[in-house]
Coordinates of C-alpha atoms in Angstrom, one line a residue:
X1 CA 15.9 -16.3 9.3
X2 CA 14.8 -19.7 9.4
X3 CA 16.7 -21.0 6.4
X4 CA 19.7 -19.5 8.8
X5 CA 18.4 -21.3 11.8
X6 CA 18.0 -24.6 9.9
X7 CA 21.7 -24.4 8.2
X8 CA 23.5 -23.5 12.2
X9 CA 21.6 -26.4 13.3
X10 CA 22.8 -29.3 10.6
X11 CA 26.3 -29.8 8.9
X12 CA 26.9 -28.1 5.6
X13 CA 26.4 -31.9 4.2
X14 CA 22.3 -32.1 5.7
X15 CA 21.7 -29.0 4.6
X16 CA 18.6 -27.6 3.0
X17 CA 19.5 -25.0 1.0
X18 CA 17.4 -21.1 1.9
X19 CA 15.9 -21.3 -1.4
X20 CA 14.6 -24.5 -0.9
X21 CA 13.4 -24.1 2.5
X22 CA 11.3 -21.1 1.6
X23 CA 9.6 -22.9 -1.8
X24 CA 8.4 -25.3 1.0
X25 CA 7.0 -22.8 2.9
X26 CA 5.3 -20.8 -0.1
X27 CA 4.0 -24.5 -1.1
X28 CA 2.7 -25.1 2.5
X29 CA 1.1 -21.6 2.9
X30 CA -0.4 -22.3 -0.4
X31 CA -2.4 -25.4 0.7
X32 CA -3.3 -23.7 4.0
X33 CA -4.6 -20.7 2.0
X34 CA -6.7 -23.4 0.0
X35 CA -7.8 -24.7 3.3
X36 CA -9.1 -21.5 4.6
X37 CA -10.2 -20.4 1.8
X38 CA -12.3 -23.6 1.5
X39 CA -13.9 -22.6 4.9
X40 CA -15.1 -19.3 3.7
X41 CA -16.6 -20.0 0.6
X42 CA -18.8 -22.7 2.8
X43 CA -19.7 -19.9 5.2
X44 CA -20.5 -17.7 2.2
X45 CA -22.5 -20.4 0.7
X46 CA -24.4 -21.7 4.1
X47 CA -25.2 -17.5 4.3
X48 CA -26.4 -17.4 1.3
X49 CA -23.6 -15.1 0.1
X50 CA -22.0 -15.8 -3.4
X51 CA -19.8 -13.3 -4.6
X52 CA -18.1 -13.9 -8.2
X53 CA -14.9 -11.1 -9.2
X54 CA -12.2 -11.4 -11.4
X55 CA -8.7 -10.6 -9.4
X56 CA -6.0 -8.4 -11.1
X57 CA -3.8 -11.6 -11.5
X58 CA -0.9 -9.7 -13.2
X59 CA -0.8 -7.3 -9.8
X60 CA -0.5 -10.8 -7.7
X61 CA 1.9 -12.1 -10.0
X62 CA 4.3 -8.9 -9.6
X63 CA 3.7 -8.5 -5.8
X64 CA 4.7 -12.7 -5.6
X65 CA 8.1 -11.2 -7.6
X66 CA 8.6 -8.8 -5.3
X67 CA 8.5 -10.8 -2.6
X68 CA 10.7 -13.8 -4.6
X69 CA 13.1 -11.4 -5.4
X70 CA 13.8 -9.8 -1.6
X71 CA 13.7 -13.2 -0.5
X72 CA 16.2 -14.3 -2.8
X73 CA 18.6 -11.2 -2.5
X74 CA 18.5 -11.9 1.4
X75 CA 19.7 -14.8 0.9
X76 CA 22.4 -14.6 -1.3
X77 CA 24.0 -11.6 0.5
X78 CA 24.6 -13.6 3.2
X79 CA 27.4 -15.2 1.4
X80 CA 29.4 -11.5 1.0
X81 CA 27.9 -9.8 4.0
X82 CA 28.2 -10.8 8.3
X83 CA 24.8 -12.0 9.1
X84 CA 24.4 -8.8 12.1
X85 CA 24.7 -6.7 8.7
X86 CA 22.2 -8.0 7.1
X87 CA 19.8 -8.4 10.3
X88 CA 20.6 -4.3 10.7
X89 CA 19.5 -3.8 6.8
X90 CA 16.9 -5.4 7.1
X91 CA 15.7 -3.8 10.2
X92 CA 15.0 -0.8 8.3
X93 CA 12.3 -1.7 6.6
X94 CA 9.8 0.8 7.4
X95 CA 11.6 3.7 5.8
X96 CA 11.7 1.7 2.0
X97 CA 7.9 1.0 2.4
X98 CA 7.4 4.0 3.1
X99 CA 9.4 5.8 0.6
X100 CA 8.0 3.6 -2.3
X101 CA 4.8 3.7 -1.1
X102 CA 4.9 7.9 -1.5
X103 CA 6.5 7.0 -5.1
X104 CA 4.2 4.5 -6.1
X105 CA 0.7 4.9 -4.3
X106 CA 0.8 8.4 -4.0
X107 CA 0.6 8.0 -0.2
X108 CA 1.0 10.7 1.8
X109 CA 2.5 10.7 5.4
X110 CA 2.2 13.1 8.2
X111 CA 5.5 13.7 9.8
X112 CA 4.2 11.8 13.0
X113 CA 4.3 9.0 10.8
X114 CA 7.8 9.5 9.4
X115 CA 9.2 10.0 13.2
X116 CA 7.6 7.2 14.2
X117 CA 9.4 5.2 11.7
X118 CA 12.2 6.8 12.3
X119 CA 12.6 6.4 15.9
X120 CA 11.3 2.5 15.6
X121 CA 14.4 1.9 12.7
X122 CA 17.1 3.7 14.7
X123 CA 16.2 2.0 18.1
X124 CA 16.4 -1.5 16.0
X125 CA 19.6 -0.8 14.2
X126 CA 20.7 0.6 17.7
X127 CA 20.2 -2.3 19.5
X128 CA 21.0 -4.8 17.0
X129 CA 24.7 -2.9 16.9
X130 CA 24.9 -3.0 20.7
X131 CA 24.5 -6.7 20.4
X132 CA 26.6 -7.9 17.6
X133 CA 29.7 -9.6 19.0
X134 CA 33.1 -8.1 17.6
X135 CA 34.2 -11.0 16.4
X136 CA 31.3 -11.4 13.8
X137 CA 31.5 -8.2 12.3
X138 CA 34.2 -9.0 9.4
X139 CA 34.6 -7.2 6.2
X140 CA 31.3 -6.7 3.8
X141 CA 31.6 -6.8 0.0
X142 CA 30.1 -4.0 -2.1
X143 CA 28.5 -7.0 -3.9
X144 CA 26.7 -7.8 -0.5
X145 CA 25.5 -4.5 0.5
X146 CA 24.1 -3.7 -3.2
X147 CA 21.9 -7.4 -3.3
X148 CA 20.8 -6.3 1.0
X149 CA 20.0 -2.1 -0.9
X150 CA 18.1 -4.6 -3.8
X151 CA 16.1 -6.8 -1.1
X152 CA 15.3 -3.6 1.2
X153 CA 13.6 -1.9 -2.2
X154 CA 12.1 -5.0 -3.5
X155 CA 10.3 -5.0 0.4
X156 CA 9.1 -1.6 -0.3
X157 CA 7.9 -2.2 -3.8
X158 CA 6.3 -5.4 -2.1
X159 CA 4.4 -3.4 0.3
X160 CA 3.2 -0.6 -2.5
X161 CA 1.7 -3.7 -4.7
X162 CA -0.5 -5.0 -1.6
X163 CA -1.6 -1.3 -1.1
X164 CA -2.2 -1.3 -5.0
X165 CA -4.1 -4.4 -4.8
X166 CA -6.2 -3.1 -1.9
X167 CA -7.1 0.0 -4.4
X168 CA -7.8 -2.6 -7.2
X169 CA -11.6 -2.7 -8.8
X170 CA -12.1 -6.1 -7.3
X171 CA -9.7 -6.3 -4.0
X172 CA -8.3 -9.9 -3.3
X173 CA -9.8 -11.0 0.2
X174 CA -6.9 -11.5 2.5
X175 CA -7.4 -15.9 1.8
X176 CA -7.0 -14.9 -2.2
X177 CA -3.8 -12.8 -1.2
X178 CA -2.2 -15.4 0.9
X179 CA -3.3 -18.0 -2.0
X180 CA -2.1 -16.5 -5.1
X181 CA 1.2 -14.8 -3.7
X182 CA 2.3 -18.0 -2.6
X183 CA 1.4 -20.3 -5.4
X184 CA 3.0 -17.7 -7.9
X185 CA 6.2 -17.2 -5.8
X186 CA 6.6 -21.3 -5.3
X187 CA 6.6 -20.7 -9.5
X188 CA 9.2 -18.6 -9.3
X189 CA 11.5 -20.5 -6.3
X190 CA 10.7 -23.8 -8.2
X191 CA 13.5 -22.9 -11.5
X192 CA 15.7 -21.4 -8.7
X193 CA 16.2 -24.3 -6.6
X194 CA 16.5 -26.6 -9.5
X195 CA 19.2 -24.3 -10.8
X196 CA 21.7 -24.0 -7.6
X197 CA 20.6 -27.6 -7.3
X198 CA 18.8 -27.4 -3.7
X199 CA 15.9 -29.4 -5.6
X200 CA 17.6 -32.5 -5.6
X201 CA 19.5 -32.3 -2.0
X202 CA 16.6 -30.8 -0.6
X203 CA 14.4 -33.6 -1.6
X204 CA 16.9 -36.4 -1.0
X205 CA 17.2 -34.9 2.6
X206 CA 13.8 -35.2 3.5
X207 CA 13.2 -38.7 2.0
X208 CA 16.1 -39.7 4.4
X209 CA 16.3 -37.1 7.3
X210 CA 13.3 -37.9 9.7
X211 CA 14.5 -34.9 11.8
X212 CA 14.6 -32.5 9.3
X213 CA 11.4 -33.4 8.2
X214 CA 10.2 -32.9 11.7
X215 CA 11.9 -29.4 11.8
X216 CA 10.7 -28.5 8.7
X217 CA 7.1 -29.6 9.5
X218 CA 6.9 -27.0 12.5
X219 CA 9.0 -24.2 10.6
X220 CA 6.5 -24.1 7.8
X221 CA 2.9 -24.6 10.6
X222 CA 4.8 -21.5 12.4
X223 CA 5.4 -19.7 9.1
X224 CA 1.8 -20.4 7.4
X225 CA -0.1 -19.5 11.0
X226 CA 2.1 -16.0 11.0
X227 CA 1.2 -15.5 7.2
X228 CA -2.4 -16.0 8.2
X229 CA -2.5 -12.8 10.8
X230 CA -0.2 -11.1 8.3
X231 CA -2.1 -10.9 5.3
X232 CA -5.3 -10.2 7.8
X233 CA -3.1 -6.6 9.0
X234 CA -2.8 -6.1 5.6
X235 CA -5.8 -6.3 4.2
X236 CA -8.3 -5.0 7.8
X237 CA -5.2 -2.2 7.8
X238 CA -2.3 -1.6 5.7
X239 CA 1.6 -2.7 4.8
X240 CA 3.0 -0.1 6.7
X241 CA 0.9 -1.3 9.8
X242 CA 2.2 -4.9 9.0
X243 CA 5.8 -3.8 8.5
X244 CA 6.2 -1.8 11.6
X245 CA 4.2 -5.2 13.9
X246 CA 6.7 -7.6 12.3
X247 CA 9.8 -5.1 12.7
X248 CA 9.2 -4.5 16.6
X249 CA 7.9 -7.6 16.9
X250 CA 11.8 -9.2 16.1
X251 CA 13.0 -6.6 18.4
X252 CA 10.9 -7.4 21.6
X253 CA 11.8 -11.3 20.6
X254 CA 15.2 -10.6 21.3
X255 CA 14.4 -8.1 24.2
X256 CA 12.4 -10.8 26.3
X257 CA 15.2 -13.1 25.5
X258 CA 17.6 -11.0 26.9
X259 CA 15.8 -10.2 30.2
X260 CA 14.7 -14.0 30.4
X261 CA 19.1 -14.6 30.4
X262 CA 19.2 -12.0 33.2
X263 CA 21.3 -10.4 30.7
X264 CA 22.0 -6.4 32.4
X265 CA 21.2 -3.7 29.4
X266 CA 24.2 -1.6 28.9
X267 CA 23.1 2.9 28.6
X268 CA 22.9 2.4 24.7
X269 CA 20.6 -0.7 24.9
X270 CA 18.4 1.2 27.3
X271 CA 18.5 4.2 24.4
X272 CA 17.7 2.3 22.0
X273 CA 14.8 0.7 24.2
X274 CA 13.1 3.8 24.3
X275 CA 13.6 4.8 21.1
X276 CA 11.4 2.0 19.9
X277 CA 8.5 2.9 22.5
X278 CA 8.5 6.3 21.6
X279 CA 8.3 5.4 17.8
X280 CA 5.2 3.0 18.8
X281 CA 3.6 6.2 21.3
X282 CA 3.9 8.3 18.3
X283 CA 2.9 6.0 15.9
X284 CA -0.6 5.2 17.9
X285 CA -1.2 8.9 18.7
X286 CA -0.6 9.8 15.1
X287 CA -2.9 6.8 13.8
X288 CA -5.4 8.5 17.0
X289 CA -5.1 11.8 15.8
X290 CA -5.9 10.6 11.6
X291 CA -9.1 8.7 12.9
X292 CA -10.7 11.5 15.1
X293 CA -10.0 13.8 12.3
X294 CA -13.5 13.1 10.3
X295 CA -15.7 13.3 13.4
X296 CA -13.9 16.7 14.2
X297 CA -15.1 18.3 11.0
X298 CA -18.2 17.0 11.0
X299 CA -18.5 18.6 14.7
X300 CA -17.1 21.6 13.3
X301 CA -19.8 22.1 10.4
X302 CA -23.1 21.6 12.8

């Protein structure tokens, strides 16, 4: 989304290419992630509180693929797909990390949980059609579709490796994750840029481009702030938890937009409205219901 932002804002010529933009980021997160990280360790030591573990590296190193891999699959189908398609793909988010994460962790969800989801996806997508302008809504390439199918499973995959790492011997504190996902996917956007030759342009653009550089110095603050809070949800909770808070969060972006316009909500908008607030109800009363669950058999065998 920002690599879109950044390229409807500049001409094709002072452009910085998406892969580009988002190795900055990864790079910037990186040396925020060092920051903090710098912070706890001289809490720990002022407390007295020295802990020494070996992370499972090869686990960060695949979850920084997955996440390089949906990332760049995004991206590219946006050259064979309408950008409303690809914002309705990846709307659906929840329903991949959930699937993988049944596949791969074993998880199991109640059927609250798969409503929820449910209701929260369909009310996106809903919306999200209800807004797309007909002239933007051209012709798709299969090409498209299967690199968007790619980037939704490499998301799930991506949340089933932080729940993997979570279940690790030694879990990664949410600092280490933020740190080592970054720094490995930066390895991994580094050969890609140089290849479709956003290195050089990129580079060139902010030697000489004082307003990019400003742009780019706010995009990646935003970006490395919202990283912070959302490698906290993942570790204090889970990916699904994280998932479905970023996925409603892009939808009540666009909802308080559209009420601050004085835009009027057409029946299907309103729909799709309370489709997402009965996902969220269900969601809470189901994550209510898991919680109370322990203290009622332990009522139940006094």
């Amino acid at each position: 989304d920002q690599a879109v932002a950044l390229e409807n804002k500049y001409s094709s010529a002072q452009t910085i290419g998406a892969s580009f933009t988002v190795l900055l980021q990864c790079l910037t997160n990186t040396l925020v992630a060092m920051l903090w990280q710098r912070i706890d360790q001289a809490v720990a030591l002022e407390n007295k509180v020295i802990t020494r573990r070996r992370l499972h590296h090869s686990l960060l190193i695949l979850t920084a693929f997955c996440y390089f891999v949906a990332m760049a699959a995004s991206n590219e189908s946006l050259r064979y797909v309408t950008y409303p398609t690809a914002v309705l793909a990846k709307s659906s988010k929840l329903i991949p990390t959930m699937v993988l994460g049944y596949l791969v962790e074993r998880r199991h969800y109640n059927r609250h949980e798969w409503l929820a989801a449910a209701c929260i996806t369909s009310g996106v997508i809903l919306f999200n059609l209800s807004r797309a302008p007909a002239e933007e809504q051209g012709e798709n390439s299969t090409y498209g579709i299967l690199l968007l199918c790619l980037s939704l499973v490499m998301d799930g995959l991506l949340g089933s490796c932080q729940g993997l790492l979570k279940k690790s011997t030694f879990p990664p504190t949410a600092t280490e994750t933020m740190l080592f996902v970054n720094l490995y996917a930066a390895a991994f956007f580094i050969p890609l840029s140089v290849y479709t030759n956003e290195w050089n342009q990129g580079w060139q653009l902010l030697s000489t481009n004082a307003t990019i550089r400003h742009d780019i110095l706010w995009l990646n603050a935003a970006a490395a702030c919202g990283q912070i809070f959302i490698f906290l949800t993942i570790t204090w909770y889970s990916s699904l938890m994280c998932t479905t808070i970023t996925t409603t969060r892009k939808f009540f972006t666009i909802l308080l937009s559209v009420l601050h316009f004085g835009h009027e909500f057409t029946r299907i908008q309103w729909t799709s409205v309370a489709l997402v607030f009965a996902g969220l109800y269900t969601a809470i009363v189901s994550k209510a219901r898991i919680q109370q669950e322990p203290t009622i058999m332990k009522k139940k065998t006094e």
